[in-house]
Short mmCIF file of N, CA and C in Angstrom, two decimals:
data_model
loop_
_atom_site.label_atom_id
_atom_site.label_comp_id
_atom_site.label_asym_id
_atom_site.label_seq_id
_atom_site.Cartn_x
_atom_site.Cartn_y
_atom_site.Cartn_z
N UNK W 1 39.47 -55.66 53.33
CA UNK W 1 38.11 -55.53 53.21
C UNK W 1 36.96 -57.22 53.30
N UNK W 2 36.17 -57.05 54.41
CA UNK W 2 35.83 -58.31 55.00
C UNK W 2 34.56 -58.93 53.53
N UNK W 3 34.12 -60.13 53.51
CA UNK W 3 33.00 -60.98 52.57
C UNK W 3 32.15 -59.53 52.48
N UNK W 4 31.28 -59.72 53.94
CA UNK W 4 30.59 -58.89 53.69
C UNK W 4 30.34 -57.43 53.28
N UNK W 5 31.20 -56.85 53.41
CA UNK W 5 31.63 -55.50 52.59
C UNK W 5 31.44 -55.18 52.05
N UNK W 6 32.45 -56.41 51.22
CA UNK W 6 32.61 -56.47 49.41
C UNK W 6 30.63 -56.82 48.83
N UNK W 7 30.50 -57.62 49.61
CA UNK W 7 28.98 -57.87 48.67
C UNK W 7 28.27 -56.55 48.75
N UNK W 8 28.27 -55.43 49.81
CA UNK W 8 27.18 -54.45 49.81
C UNK W 8 27.88 -53.47 49.01
N UNK W 9 29.03 -53.70 48.25
CA UNK W 9 29.72 -52.72 47.50
C UNK W 9 29.31 -52.90 46.02
N UNK W 10 28.98 -54.22 45.78
CA UNK W 10 29.17 -55.27 44.28
C UNK W 10 28.54 -55.62 43.83
N UNK W 11 26.82 -55.30 43.99
CA UNK W 11 25.56 -55.79 43.90
C UNK W 11 25.02 -55.13 42.72
N UNK W 12 25.22 -55.86 41.53
CA UNK W 12 24.60 -55.03 40.25
C UNK W 12 23.16 -55.01 40.59
N UNK W 13 22.81 -54.29 39.56
CA UNK W 13 21.28 -54.35 39.76
C UNK W 13 20.57 -54.19 37.90
N UNK W 14 19.37 -54.75 37.69
CA UNK W 14 19.16 -54.76 36.30
C UNK W 14 18.02 -53.59 36.26
N UNK W 15 17.59 -53.53 35.34
CA UNK W 15 16.94 -52.08 34.83
C UNK W 15 15.47 -52.12 35.77
N UNK W 16 15.34 -53.02 36.38
CA UNK W 16 14.06 -53.20 37.17
C UNK W 16 14.33 -53.12 38.62
N UNK W 17 15.71 -52.80 38.71
CA UNK W 17 15.88 -52.19 39.98
C UNK W 17 16.28 -53.76 41.06
N UNK W 18 16.41 -54.69 40.58
CA UNK W 18 16.48 -56.36 41.22
C UNK W 18 17.68 -56.40 41.68
N UNK W 19 18.23 -56.92 42.44
CA UNK W 19 20.08 -56.99 42.53
C UNK W 19 20.14 -58.36 41.59
N UNK W 20 21.24 -58.64 40.63
CA UNK W 20 21.35 -59.74 39.96
C UNK W 20 22.67 -60.28 40.65
N UNK W 21 22.40 -61.83 40.52
CA UNK W 21 23.45 -62.64 40.88
C UNK W 21 24.63 -62.89 39.52
N UNK W 22 25.67 -62.75 39.83
CA UNK W 22 26.65 -63.04 39.16
C UNK W 22 27.41 -63.74 39.27
N UNK W 23 27.90 -65.06 38.57
CA UNK W 23 28.75 -65.72 38.86
C UNK W 23 30.09 -65.57 38.53
N UNK W 24 30.98 -65.66 39.09
CA UNK W 24 32.39 -65.38 38.73
C UNK W 24 33.09 -66.40 37.54
N UNK W 25 32.63 -67.59 37.53
CA UNK W 25 32.90 -68.46 36.37
C UNK W 25 32.34 -68.08 34.93
N UNK W 26 31.65 -67.05 34.87
CA UNK W 26 31.34 -66.89 33.53
C UNK W 26 32.50 -65.82 32.90
N UNK W 27 33.29 -65.02 33.78
CA UNK W 27 33.93 -64.02 33.04
C UNK W 27 35.27 -64.59 32.38
N UNK W 28 34.98 -64.36 30.65
CA UNK W 28 36.34 -65.21 30.20
C UNK W 28 37.53 -64.59 30.82
N UNK W 29 38.79 -65.58 30.40
CA UNK W 29 39.89 -65.06 30.66
C UNK W 29 40.69 -64.57 29.59
N UNK W 30 41.16 -63.38 29.48
CA UNK W 30 41.92 -62.56 28.38
C UNK W 30 43.27 -63.27 28.35
N UNK W 31 43.43 -63.79 27.39
CA UNK W 31 45.17 -64.31 27.83
C UNK W 31 45.61 -63.82 26.11
N UNK W 32 46.73 -62.77 26.07
CA UNK W 32 47.31 -62.38 24.63
C UNK W 32 47.78 -63.64 23.73
N UNK W 33 47.67 -63.84 22.44
CA UNK W 33 47.88 -64.46 21.52
C UNK W 33 49.60 -64.86 21.78
N UNK W 34 50.00 -66.06 21.38
CA UNK W 34 51.65 -65.72 21.54
C UNK W 34 52.40 -64.84 20.28
N UNK W 35 51.12 -64.74 19.58
CA UNK W 35 51.78 -63.55 18.38
C UNK W 35 52.10 -62.19 18.91
N UNK W 36 51.46 -61.97 20.13
CA UNK W 36 51.26 -60.61 20.75
C UNK W 36 52.82 -60.43 21.48
N UNK W 37 53.21 -59.49 20.86
CA UNK W 37 54.83 -59.22 21.76
C UNK W 37 54.25 -58.80 23.40
N UNK W 38 55.06 -58.70 24.15
CA UNK W 38 54.87 -58.75 25.77
C UNK W 38 56.00 -57.17 25.82
N UNK W 39 55.51 -56.53 26.77
CA UNK W 39 56.55 -55.57 27.00
C UNK W 39 57.80 -56.00 27.61
N UNK W 40 58.75 -55.54 27.28
CA UNK W 40 60.48 -55.88 27.44
C UNK W 40 61.01 -54.71 27.86
N UNK W 41 61.73 -54.96 29.01
CA UNK W 41 62.72 -53.90 29.52
C UNK W 41 64.09 -53.98 29.22
N UNK W 42 64.79 -53.05 28.88
CA UNK W 42 66.20 -53.25 28.65
C UNK W 42 66.66 -52.25 29.36
N UNK W 43 67.78 -52.20 30.59
CA UNK W 43 68.24 -51.19 30.83
C UNK W 43 70.03 -51.27 31.10
N UNK W 44 70.62 -50.02 30.66
CA UNK W 44 72.01 -50.02 31.54
C UNK W 44 72.51 -49.99 32.63
N UNK W 45 73.01 -50.98 33.16
CA UNK W 45 73.55 -51.27 34.18
C UNK W 45 74.96 -50.93 34.73
N UNK W 46 75.73 -50.62 33.61
CA UNK W 46 76.63 -50.44 33.53
C UNK W 46 77.48 -49.55 32.23
N UNK W 47 78.15 -48.70 32.51
CA UNK W 47 78.80 -47.94 31.19
C UNK W 47 78.63 -46.54 31.02
N UNK W 48 78.85 -45.87 29.44
CA UNK W 48 78.68 -44.56 29.84
C UNK W 48 76.97 -44.02 29.63
N UNK W 49 75.92 -44.92 29.47
CA UNK W 49 74.62 -44.86 29.99
C UNK W 49 74.17 -45.34 31.00
N UNK W 50 75.03 -45.61 32.15
CA UNK W 50 74.12 -45.80 33.14
C UNK W 50 73.00 -45.62 33.43
N UNK W 51 71.93 -46.33 33.74
CA UNK W 51 70.84 -45.90 34.33
C UNK W 51 69.55 -45.94 32.97
N UNK W 52 69.73 -45.71 31.92
CA UNK W 52 69.03 -45.68 30.75
C UNK W 52 68.34 -46.70 30.92
N UNK W 53 67.07 -46.91 30.76
CA UNK W 53 66.08 -48.00 30.37
C UNK W 53 65.37 -47.65 29.62
N UNK W 54 64.44 -48.73 29.03
CA UNK W 54 63.46 -48.72 28.07
C UNK W 54 62.62 -49.79 28.16
N UNK W 55 61.06 -49.01 27.95
CA UNK W 55 60.52 -50.49 27.90
C UNK W 55 59.70 -51.02 26.17
N UNK W 56 59.78 -51.78 25.83
CA UNK W 56 59.51 -51.92 24.42
C UNK W 56 58.52 -53.15 24.27
N UNK W 57 57.50 -52.98 23.48
CA UNK W 57 56.46 -54.14 23.15
C UNK W 57 56.92 -54.62 21.17
N UNK W 58 57.71 -55.14 21.18
CA UNK W 58 58.03 -55.50 19.76
C UNK W 58 58.49 -57.33 20.52
N UNK W 59 58.51 -57.94 19.13
CA UNK W 59 58.79 -59.38 18.94
C UNK W 59 60.18 -59.05 18.83
N UNK W 60 60.71 -58.40 17.90
CA UNK W 60 62.28 -58.19 17.77
C UNK W 60 62.71 -56.92 18.07
N UNK W 61 63.54 -56.47 18.78
CA UNK W 61 63.99 -55.40 19.39
C UNK W 61 65.88 -55.63 18.79
N UNK W 62 66.00 -54.28 18.29
CA UNK W 62 67.51 -53.86 18.15
C UNK W 62 68.12 -53.18 19.05
N UNK W 63 69.40 -52.97 19.25
CA UNK W 63 70.59 -52.41 20.01
C UNK W 63 71.75 -52.16 18.97
N UNK W 64 71.60 -50.87 19.35
CA UNK W 64 73.33 -50.25 18.68
C UNK W 64 73.26 -48.73 18.81
N UNK W 65 73.75 -48.08 18.31
CA UNK W 65 74.24 -46.63 18.39
C UNK W 65 73.35 -45.93 17.33
N UNK W 66 73.04 -46.27 16.47
CA UNK W 66 72.03 -45.72 15.64
C UNK W 66 70.71 -44.82 16.63
N UNK W 67 70.12 -44.04 15.67
CA UNK W 67 69.01 -43.32 16.33
C UNK W 67 67.87 -44.16 16.27
N UNK W 68 67.70 -45.01 15.02
CA UNK W 68 66.72 -45.88 14.72
C UNK W 68 66.70 -47.22 15.45
N UNK W 69 67.53 -47.46 16.37
CA UNK W 69 67.29 -48.80 16.90
C UNK W 69 66.24 -48.53 18.17
N UNK W 70 65.89 -49.64 18.49
CA UNK W 70 64.78 -49.62 19.26
C UNK W 70 65.45 -49.45 20.94
N UNK W 71 66.78 -49.73 21.22
CA UNK W 71 67.69 -49.27 22.54
C UNK W 71 68.93 -48.52 21.54
N UNK W 72 68.60 -47.27 21.64
CA UNK W 72 69.93 -46.74 21.24
C UNK W 72 71.05 -46.10 21.95
N UNK W 73 72.44 -46.57 22.13
CA UNK W 73 73.32 -46.18 22.83
C UNK W 73 74.66 -45.44 22.22
N UNK W 74 74.04 -44.21 22.24
CA UNK W 74 74.88 -43.09 21.12
C UNK W 74 76.05 -42.81 21.86
N UNK W 75 76.24 -42.89 23.44
CA UNK W 75 77.24 -42.40 23.97
C UNK W 75 78.44 -43.43 24.12
N UNK W 76 78.20 -44.40 23.48
CA UNK W 76 79.22 -45.74 23.75
C UNK W 76 79.97 -45.94 22.39
N UNK W 77 81.05 -45.20 22.00
CA UNK W 77 81.88 -45.19 20.79
C UNK W 77 82.12 -47.03 20.42
N UNK W 78 82.19 -48.02 21.21
CA UNK W 78 82.53 -49.04 20.81
C UNK W 78 81.05 -50.14 20.42
N UNK W 79 80.00 -49.66 20.73
CA UNK W 79 78.69 -49.99 20.04
C UNK W 79 78.71 -49.98 18.77
N UNK W 80 78.49 -50.78 18.05
CA UNK W 80 78.33 -50.78 16.46
C UNK W 80 76.71 -50.28 15.93
N UNK W 81 76.66 -49.50 15.00
CA UNK W 81 75.22 -48.61 14.47
C UNK W 81 74.17 -49.69 14.77
N UNK W 82 74.26 -51.18 14.51
CA UNK W 82 73.18 -52.42 14.57
C UNK W 82 74.40 -53.42 15.51
N UNK W 83 74.40 -53.39 16.82
CA UNK W 83 75.10 -54.38 17.23
C UNK W 83 74.64 -55.83 17.52
N UNK W 84 73.14 -55.84 18.09
CA UNK W 84 72.73 -56.88 18.88
C UNK W 84 70.97 -56.84 18.58
N UNK W 85 70.66 -57.81 18.87
CA UNK W 85 68.85 -58.20 18.97
C UNK W 85 68.54 -58.83 19.86
N UNK W 86 67.68 -58.97 20.17
CA UNK W 86 66.66 -59.51 21.25
C UNK W 86 65.39 -60.10 20.66
N UNK W 87 65.03 -61.39 20.42
CA UNK W 87 64.25 -61.79 19.52
C UNK W 87 62.99 -62.71 20.51
N UNK W 88 61.98 -62.58 20.50
CA UNK W 88 60.96 -63.84 21.50
C UNK W 88 60.46 -64.52 20.21
N UNK W 89 60.36 -65.67 20.60
CA UNK W 89 59.82 -66.87 19.88
C UNK W 89 59.36 -67.65 20.66
N UNK W 90 57.89 -67.89 20.88
CA UNK W 90 57.10 -68.55 21.83
C UNK W 90 57.30 -67.98 23.23
N UNK W 91 57.73 -68.60 24.05
CA UNK W 91 58.02 -67.97 25.74
C UNK W 91 59.45 -68.10 25.71
N UNK W 92 60.22 -68.13 24.75
CA UNK W 92 61.62 -67.99 24.65
C UNK W 92 61.91 -66.90 24.05
N UNK W 93 63.63 -66.43 24.85
CA UNK W 93 64.25 -64.89 24.10
C UNK W 93 65.61 -65.59 23.66
N UNK W 94 66.02 -64.63 22.63
CA UNK W 94 67.36 -65.08 21.74
C UNK W 94 68.06 -64.02 21.95
N UNK W 95 69.04 -63.80 22.41
CA UNK W 95 70.16 -62.72 22.12
C UNK W 95 71.01 -63.28 20.74
N UNK W 96 71.38 -61.98 20.13
CA UNK W 96 71.92 -62.29 18.66
C UNK W 96 72.84 -61.18 18.49
N UNK W 97 74.02 -61.57 18.26
CA UNK W 97 75.07 -60.49 17.98
C UNK W 97 74.66 -60.09 16.24
N UNK W 98 74.51 -59.13 15.89
CA UNK W 98 74.24 -58.79 14.26
C UNK W 98 75.65 -58.11 13.84
N UNK W 99 76.36 -58.85 13.86
CA UNK W 99 77.34 -58.95 12.82
C UNK W 99 78.40 -57.33 13.47
N UNK W 100 78.54 -56.86 14.73
CA UNK W 100 78.88 -55.69 15.21
C UNK W 100 80.89 -56.19 15.27
N UNK W 101 81.38 -55.11 14.96
CA UNK W 101 82.55 -54.72 15.09
C UNK W 101 83.40 -55.22 16.30
N UNK W 102 82.72 -55.31 17.29
CA UNK W 102 83.33 -55.52 18.52
C UNK W 102 82.60 -56.86 19.78
N UNK W 103 82.01 -57.17 18.54
CA UNK W 103 81.13 -58.45 19.16
C UNK W 103 80.20 -58.35 20.38
N UNK W 104 79.14 -59.16 20.98
CA UNK W 104 78.29 -59.31 21.76
C UNK W 104 79.22 -60.35 23.24
N UNK W 105 79.22 -60.35 24.28
CA UNK W 105 79.93 -61.07 25.31
C UNK W 105 78.21 -61.27 26.25
N UNK W 106 78.49 -62.77 26.68
CA UNK W 106 77.50 -63.09 27.91
C UNK W 106 78.37 -64.06 28.79
N UNK W 107 78.15 -63.60 30.00
CA UNK W 107 79.24 -63.84 30.65
C UNK W 107 81.05 -64.58 30.64
N UNK W 108 81.56 -62.97 30.27
CA UNK W 108 82.65 -62.72 29.48
C UNK W 108 83.02 -63.77 28.40
N UNK W 109 82.06 -64.34 27.62
CA UNK W 109 81.97 -65.06 26.14
C UNK W 109 81.35 -64.40 25.23
N UNK W 110 82.29 -64.03 23.91
CA UNK W 110 81.79 -63.55 22.61
C UNK W 110 80.46 -64.73 22.35
N UNK W 111 79.65 -64.05 21.98
CA UNK W 111 78.57 -65.16 21.56
C UNK W 111 78.49 -64.88 19.73
N UNK W 112 78.41 -66.15 19.18
CA UNK W 112 78.27 -66.58 17.70
C UNK W 112 77.17 -67.06 17.66
N UNK W 113 76.21 -66.19 16.74
CA UNK W 113 74.74 -66.77 16.55
C UNK W 113 74.10 -66.21 17.46
N UNK W 114 73.13 -67.48 17.31
CA UNK W 114 71.75 -66.82 18.89
C UNK W 114 72.36 -67.55 20.15
N UNK W 115 72.28 -66.92 21.26
CA UNK W 115 72.26 -67.91 22.41
C UNK W 115 70.44 -67.57 23.29
N UNK W 116 70.06 -68.20 24.32
CA UNK W 116 69.19 -68.39 24.90
C UNK W 116 69.34 -67.23 26.24
N UNK W 117 68.13 -66.51 25.91
CA UNK W 117 68.36 -65.75 27.76
C UNK W 117 66.98 -65.74 28.19
N UNK W 118 67.26 -65.57 29.38
CA UNK W 118 65.94 -65.12 30.49
C UNK W 118 65.96 -64.18 31.12
N UNK W 119 64.91 -64.01 31.99
CA UNK W 119 64.80 -62.71 33.04
C UNK W 119 66.41 -62.51 33.74
N UNK W 120 66.67 -61.16 33.53
CA UNK W 120 67.83 -60.90 34.36
C UNK W 120 68.99 -61.00 33.50
N UNK W 121 69.18 -61.64 32.61
CA UNK W 121 70.15 -61.77 32.02
C UNK W 121 71.36 -60.45 31.49
N UNK W 122 72.43 -60.37 31.71
CA UNK W 122 73.35 -59.00 31.70
C UNK W 122 74.17 -59.74 30.68
N UNK W 123 74.60 -58.71 29.55
CA UNK W 123 75.24 -59.02 28.32
C UNK W 123 75.77 -57.99 28.13
N UNK W 124 76.98 -57.75 27.28
CA UNK W 124 77.93 -56.48 27.39
C UNK W 124 77.68 -56.51 25.74
N UNK W 125 77.49 -55.01 25.37
CA UNK W 125 77.73 -54.41 23.97
C UNK W 125 78.76 -53.45 24.31
N UNK W 126 79.74 -53.22 23.28
CA UNK W 126 80.91 -52.24 23.62
C UNK W 126 81.57 -52.30 24.81
N UNK W 127 81.12 -51.20 25.56
CA UNK W 127 81.07 -50.93 26.90
C UNK W 127 80.30 -50.46 27.92
N UNK W 128 79.29 -51.32 27.14
CA UNK W 128 77.83 -50.70 28.07
C UNK W 128 77.21 -52.25 28.28
N UNK W 129 76.94 -52.77 29.70
CA UNK W 129 76.35 -53.90 30.23
C UNK W 129 74.99 -53.17 30.11
N UNK W 130 74.32 -54.26 29.60
CA UNK W 130 72.67 -54.31 29.58
C UNK W 130 71.62 -55.52 30.40
N UNK W 131 70.96 -55.06 30.91
CA UNK W 131 70.16 -56.05 31.49
C UNK W 131 68.63 -56.22 30.80
N UNK W 132 68.42 -57.38 30.58
CA UNK W 132 67.02 -57.82 30.08
C UNK W 132 65.85 -58.45 30.78
N UNK W 133 65.02 -57.84 30.87
CA UNK W 133 64.11 -58.38 31.93
C UNK W 133 62.59 -58.34 30.91
N UNK W 134 62.01 -59.66 30.67
CA UNK W 134 60.56 -59.59 30.21
C UNK W 134 60.10 -59.18 30.94
N UNK W 135 58.46 -58.24 30.83
CA UNK W 135 57.50 -57.70 31.92
C UNK W 135 56.52 -58.34 31.71
#
């Protein structure tokens, strides 16, 4: 669409029918406060539930076999009921093993405590590979 046709389409008018000029710099920018949780996506990229994915709007998400976890993996019997969590702190994301029976692995190494992760991180819980993607 060229500039001339854009101007013809978007001419606001006031109650008298006169064309109003609106400057773009008056529009406020809406940025979510850092306390607001962005949408996160977790997807199974290998294992018994391959292809399962979920988008979640929470600061802390839990992963496990229990139905009440945010990302439930009931078909993987090696996954604990509450196996791992991903926590957002500011602009950073942390993966933590929740004292699971079989551990959580990142790059073939078992994690202890919390580890910093980023977009595209793939980790292993039980026999399930999960990819983490903030949206």
